[in-house]
Amino acid sequence: MLISGRGSNLHALIEAARKPSSPFSIVFVVADREAHGCQIAEKAGIPTQIVAYEKRGKKEAEQEIDRMLGERAVEIVCLAGFKRLLSPWFVERWRRRILNIHPSLLPQLRGLATHRRALAEGHRQHGCSVHIVTEKLDAGEILGQEKLSVKKDESPESLEARVLALEHQLYPRVLADYAGSLVCGTGREGGA
Ligand code: GRF
């Protein structure tokens, strides 16, 4: 998994992976900075690595990430709050193997500040999406969504909290379906 911060989706995926019936396991966590999520992973016995983009530059950082994912036989790369855009070469190398969770009902509200924008634009429905990562921001195939109705007098903060609770349901469900559907050939479980 690739993260940058809090790691609540990482936590939800780790918990889901503990179930004996889970078709995926979380095998490795990379952060682009000091991230609380790394502590969550370490507590669960999952190796973590910080790859500092500033020190090496984007290309080298991505090459390092690519190498480490390969070494650990990762099959699916899950992004959760990873605050970097992946370069086209990286996306090409992992084509249809990178998933992201986004806090809106895509294709609506691509990009940042989705909860504030949903309220400002008067959306009655809001939610979250898991999609395949492509070269275009938040534009790849949508694999699953969870919706809620926006309440009257809702704040961006309350909306964020309610959507986040949905994210924690959605990501494990979609990843399980996706990992289960991948034809691995080897019969191995999907390592993310
Ligand atoms: C989530 O809201 C996710 O949708 C967005 O970034 C946030 C990450 O939260 N892409 P966390 O680090 O998983 O708690």
PDB file of N, CA and C in Angstrom, residues 61-105:
ATOM      1  N   ALA A  61      12.516   8.179  -6.754  1.00  0.00           N
ATOM      2  CA  ALA A  61      11.642   7.695  -5.678  1.00  0.00           C
ATOM      3  C   ALA A  61      10.703   6.616  -6.231  1.00  0.00           C
ATOM      4  N   GLU A  62      10.138   6.875  -7.394  1.00  0.00           N
ATOM      5  CA  GLU A  62       9.222   5.889  -7.977  1.00  0.00           C
ATOM      6  C   GLU A  62       9.956   4.614  -8.396  1.00  0.00           C
ATOM      7  N   GLN A  63      11.167   4.770  -8.883  1.00  0.00           N
ATOM      8  CA  GLN A  63      11.944   3.573  -9.255  1.00  0.00           C
ATOM      9  C   GLN A  63      12.214   2.716  -8.025  1.00  0.00           C
ATOM     10  N   GLU A  64      12.492   3.398  -6.917  1.00  0.00           N
ATOM     11  CA  GLU A  64      12.741   2.695  -5.657  1.00  0.00           C
ATOM     12  C   GLU A  64      11.476   1.962  -5.184  1.00  0.00           C
ATOM     13  N   ILE A  65      10.355   2.663  -5.277  1.00  0.00           N
ATOM     14  CA  ILE A  65       9.084   2.038  -4.866  1.00  0.00           C
ATOM     15  C   ILE A  65       8.796   0.831  -5.757  1.00  0.00           C
ATOM     16  N   ASP A  66       8.968   1.010  -7.049  1.00  0.00           N
ATOM     17  CA  ASP A  66       8.715  -0.069  -8.003  1.00  0.00           C
ATOM     18  C   ASP A  66       9.588  -1.291  -7.671  1.00  0.00           C
ATOM     19  N   ARG A  67      10.845  -1.027  -7.373  1.00  0.00           N
ATOM     20  CA  ARG A  67      11.784  -2.114  -7.061  1.00  0.00           C
ATOM     21  C   ARG A  67      11.346  -2.850  -5.786  1.00  0.00           C
ATOM     22  N   MET A  68      10.963  -2.076  -4.776  1.00  0.00           N
ATOM     23  CA  MET A  68      10.589  -2.698  -3.499  1.00  0.00           C
ATOM     24  C   MET A  68       9.295  -3.503  -3.632  1.00  0.00           C
ATOM     25  N   LEU A  69       8.355  -2.983  -4.394  1.00  0.00           N
ATOM     26  CA  LEU A  69       7.096  -3.720  -4.588  1.00  0.00           C
ATOM     27  C   LEU A  69       7.373  -5.037  -5.312  1.00  0.00           C
ATOM     28  N   GLY A  70       8.270  -4.945  -6.290  1.00  0.00           N
ATOM     29  CA  GLY A  70       8.635  -6.154  -7.038  1.00  0.00           C
ATOM     30  C   GLY A  70       9.305  -7.183  -6.140  1.00  0.00           C
ATOM     31  N   GLU A  71      10.223  -6.731  -5.319  1.00  0.00           N
ATOM     32  CA  GLU A  71      10.949  -7.634  -4.404  1.00  0.00           C
ATOM     33  C   GLU A  71      10.008  -8.380  -3.469  1.00  0.00           C
ATOM     34  N   ARG A  72       8.916  -7.689  -3.098  1.00  0.00           N
ATOM     35  CA  ARG A  72       7.995  -8.297  -2.133  1.00  0.00           C
ATOM     36  C   ARG A  72       6.828  -8.992  -2.813  1.00  0.00           C
ATOM     37  N   ALA A  73       6.951  -9.168  -4.108  1.00  0.00           N
ATOM     38  CA  ALA A  73       5.949  -9.891  -4.904  1.00  0.00           C
ATOM     39  C   ALA A  73       4.546  -9.314  -4.734  1.00  0.00           C
ATOM     40  N   VAL A  74       4.473  -7.988  -4.600  1.00  0.00           N
ATOM     41  CA  VAL A  74       3.169  -7.326  -4.507  1.00  0.00           C
ATOM     42  C   VAL A  74       2.445  -7.509  -5.838  1.00  0.00           C
ATOM     43  N   GLU A  75       1.146  -7.759  -5.738  1.00  0.00           N
ATOM     44  CA  GLU A  75       0.360  -7.939  -6.965  1.00  0.00           C
ATOM     45  C   GLU A  75      -0.586  -6.784  -7.228  1.00  0.00           C
ATOM     46  N   ILE A  76      -1.055  -6.162  -6.169  1.00  0.00           N
ATOM     47  CA  ILE A  76      -1.970  -5.028  -6.317  1.00  0.00           C
ATOM     48  C   ILE A  76      -1.439  -3.897  -5.431  1.00  0.00           C
ATOM     49  N   VAL A  77      -1.361  -2.700  -6.003  1.00  0.00           N
ATOM     50  CA  VAL A  77      -0.877  -1.539  -5.250  1.00  0.00           C
ATOM     51  C   VAL A  77      -2.089  -0.708  -4.853  1.00  0.00           C
ATOM     52  N   CYS A  78      -2.352  -0.623  -3.550  1.00  0.00           N
ATOM     53  CA  CYS A  78      -3.504   0.153  -3.085  1.00  0.00           C
ATOM     54  C   CYS A  78      -3.040   1.507  -2.584  1.00  0.00           C
ATOM     55  N   LEU A  79      -3.603   2.565  -3.148  1.00  0.00           N
ATOM     56  CA  LEU A  79      -3.328   3.913  -2.663  1.00  0.00           C
ATOM     57  C   LEU A  79      -4.435   4.293  -1.674  1.00  0.00           C
ATOM     58  N   ALA A  80      -4.037   4.902  -0.566  1.00  0.00           N
ATOM     59  CA  ALA A  80      -5.033   5.403   0.392  1.00  0.00           C
ATOM     60  C   ALA A  80      -4.468   6.677   1.001  1.00  0.00           C
ATOM     61  N   GLY A  81      -4.908   7.795   0.466  1.00  0.00           N
ATOM     62  CA  GLY A  81      -4.406   9.081   0.942  1.00  0.00           C
ATOM     63  C   GLY A  81      -2.966   9.316   0.535  1.00  0.00           C
ATOM     64  N   PHE A  82      -2.520   8.730  -0.565  1.00  0.00           N
ATOM     65  CA  PHE A  82      -1.146   8.925  -1.043  1.00  0.00           C
ATOM     66  C   PHE A  82      -1.111  10.233  -1.826  1.00  0.00           C
ATOM     67  N   LYS A  83      -0.323  11.193  -1.323  1.00  0.00           N
ATOM     68  CA  LYS A  83      -0.425  12.563  -1.854  1.00  0.00           C
ATOM     69  C   LYS A  83       0.574  12.833  -2.982  1.00  0.00           C
ATOM     70  N   ARG A  84       0.787  11.866  -3.835  1.00  0.00           N
ATOM     71  CA  ARG A  84       1.674  12.059  -4.990  1.00  0.00           C
ATOM     72  C   ARG A  84       0.980  11.526  -6.221  1.00  0.00           C
ATOM     73  N   LEU A  85       1.205  12.228  -7.335  1.00  0.00           N
ATOM     74  CA  LEU A  85       0.716  11.701  -8.607  1.00  0.00           C
ATOM     75  C   LEU A  85       1.752  10.726  -9.142  1.00  0.00           C
ATOM     76  N   LEU A  86       1.313   9.577  -9.568  1.00  0.00           N
ATOM     77  CA  LEU A  86       2.262   8.596 -10.112  1.00  0.00           C
ATOM     78  C   LEU A  86       2.527   8.919 -11.584  1.00  0.00           C
ATOM     79  N   SER A  87       3.776   8.753 -11.984  1.00  0.00           N
ATOM     80  CA  SER A  87       4.163   9.056 -13.373  1.00  0.00           C
ATOM     81  C   SER A  87       3.573   8.032 -14.336  1.00  0.00           C
ATOM     82  N   PRO A  88       3.384   8.452 -15.600  1.00  0.00           N
ATOM     83  CA  PRO A  88       2.830   7.522 -16.589  1.00  0.00           C
ATOM     84  C   PRO A  88       3.617   6.210 -16.697  1.00  0.00           C
ATOM     85  N   TRP A  89       4.935   6.242 -16.579  1.00  0.00           N
ATOM     86  CA  TRP A  89       5.703   4.978 -16.729  1.00  0.00           C
ATOM     87  C   TRP A  89       5.356   4.013 -15.602  1.00  0.00           C
ATOM     88  N   PHE A  90       5.124   4.565 -14.395  1.00  0.00           N
ATOM     89  CA  PHE A  90       4.809   3.704 -13.248  1.00  0.00           C
ATOM     90  C   PHE A  90       3.408   3.105 -13.422  1.00  0.00           C
ATOM     91  N   VAL A  91       2.489   3.967 -13.858  1.00  0.00           N
ATOM     92  CA  VAL A  91       1.114   3.500 -14.079  1.00  0.00           C
ATOM     93  C   VAL A  91       1.102   2.425 -15.170  1.00  0.00           C
ATOM     94  N   GLU A  92       1.894   2.632 -16.206  1.00  0.00           N
ATOM     95  CA  GLU A  92       1.957   1.656 -17.294  1.00  0.00           C
ATOM     96  C   GLU A  92       2.501   0.306 -16.797  1.00  0.00           C
ATOM     97  N   ARG A  93       3.525   0.380 -15.979  1.00  0.00           N
ATOM     98  CA  ARG A  93       4.143  -0.841 -15.455  1.00  0.00           C
ATOM     99  C   ARG A  93       3.187  -1.648 -14.576  1.00  0.00           C
ATOM    100  N   TRP A  94       2.295  -0.932 -13.885  1.00  0.00           N
ATOM    101  CA  TRP A  94       1.349  -1.584 -12.970  1.00  0.00           C
ATOM    102  C   TRP A  94      -0.082  -1.472 -13.496  1.00  0.00           C
ATOM    103  N   ARG A  95      -0.210  -1.458 -14.802  1.00  0.00           N
ATOM    104  CA  ARG A  95      -1.513  -1.242 -15.453  1.00  0.00           C
ATOM    105  C   ARG A  95      -2.588  -2.160 -14.871  1.00  0.00           C
ATOM    106  N   ARG A  96      -3.674  -1.562 -14.420  1.00  0.00           N
ATOM    107  CA  ARG A  96      -4.820  -2.261 -13.808  1.00  0.00           C
ATOM    108  C   ARG A  96      -4.466  -2.979 -12.502  1.00  0.00           C
ATOM    109  N   ARG A  97      -3.315  -2.604 -11.945  1.00  0.00           N
ATOM    110  CA  ARG A  97      -2.905  -3.196 -10.660  1.00  0.00           C
ATOM    111  C   ARG A  97      -2.785  -2.133  -9.576  1.00  0.00           C
ATOM    112  N   ILE A  98      -3.205  -0.912  -9.876  1.00  0.00           N
ATOM    113  CA  ILE A  98      -3.175   0.157  -8.871  1.00  0.00           C
ATOM    114  C   ILE A  98      -4.608   0.610  -8.615  1.00  0.00           C
ATOM    115  N   LEU A  99      -5.026   0.539  -7.355  1.00  0.00           N
ATOM    116  CA  LEU A  99      -6.365   1.001  -6.976  1.00  0.00           C
ATOM    117  C   LEU A  99      -6.223   2.221  -6.069  1.00  0.00           C
ATOM    118  N   ASN A 100      -7.240   3.068  -6.095  1.00  0.00           N
ATOM    119  CA  ASN A 100      -7.260   4.238  -5.220  1.00  0.00           C
ATOM    120  C   ASN A 100      -8.649   4.404  -4.637  1.00  0.00           C
ATOM    121  N   ILE A 101      -8.690   4.962  -3.414  1.00  0.00           N
ATOM    122  CA  ILE A 101      -9.998   5.351  -2.858  1.00  0.00           C
ATOM    123  C   ILE A 101     -10.097   6.862  -2.883  1.00  0.00           C
ATOM    124  N   HIS A 102     -11.244   7.333  -3.375  1.00  0.00           N
ATOM    125  CA  HIS A 102     -11.434   8.779  -3.541  1.00  0.00           C
ATOM    126  C   HIS A 102     -12.730   9.187  -2.845  1.00  0.00           C
ATOM    127  N   PRO A 103     -12.683  10.297  -2.082  1.00  0.00           N
ATOM    128  CA  PRO A 103     -13.876  10.668  -1.306  1.00  0.00           C
ATOM    129  C   PRO A 103     -14.912  11.462  -2.093  1.00  0.00           C
ATOM    130  N   SER A 104     -15.422  10.892  -3.149  1.00  0.00           N
ATOM    131  CA  SER A 104     -16.574  11.471  -3.867  1.00  0.00           C
ATOM    132  C   SER A 104     -17.199  10.378  -4.714  1.00  0.00           C
ATOM    133  N   LEU A 105     -18.364  10.701  -5.233  1.00  0.00           N
ATOM    134  CA  LEU A 105     -19.009   9.789  -6.170  1.00  0.00           C
ATOM    135  C   LEU A 105     -18.480  10.130  -7.561  1.00  0.00           C
TER     136      LEU A 105
END
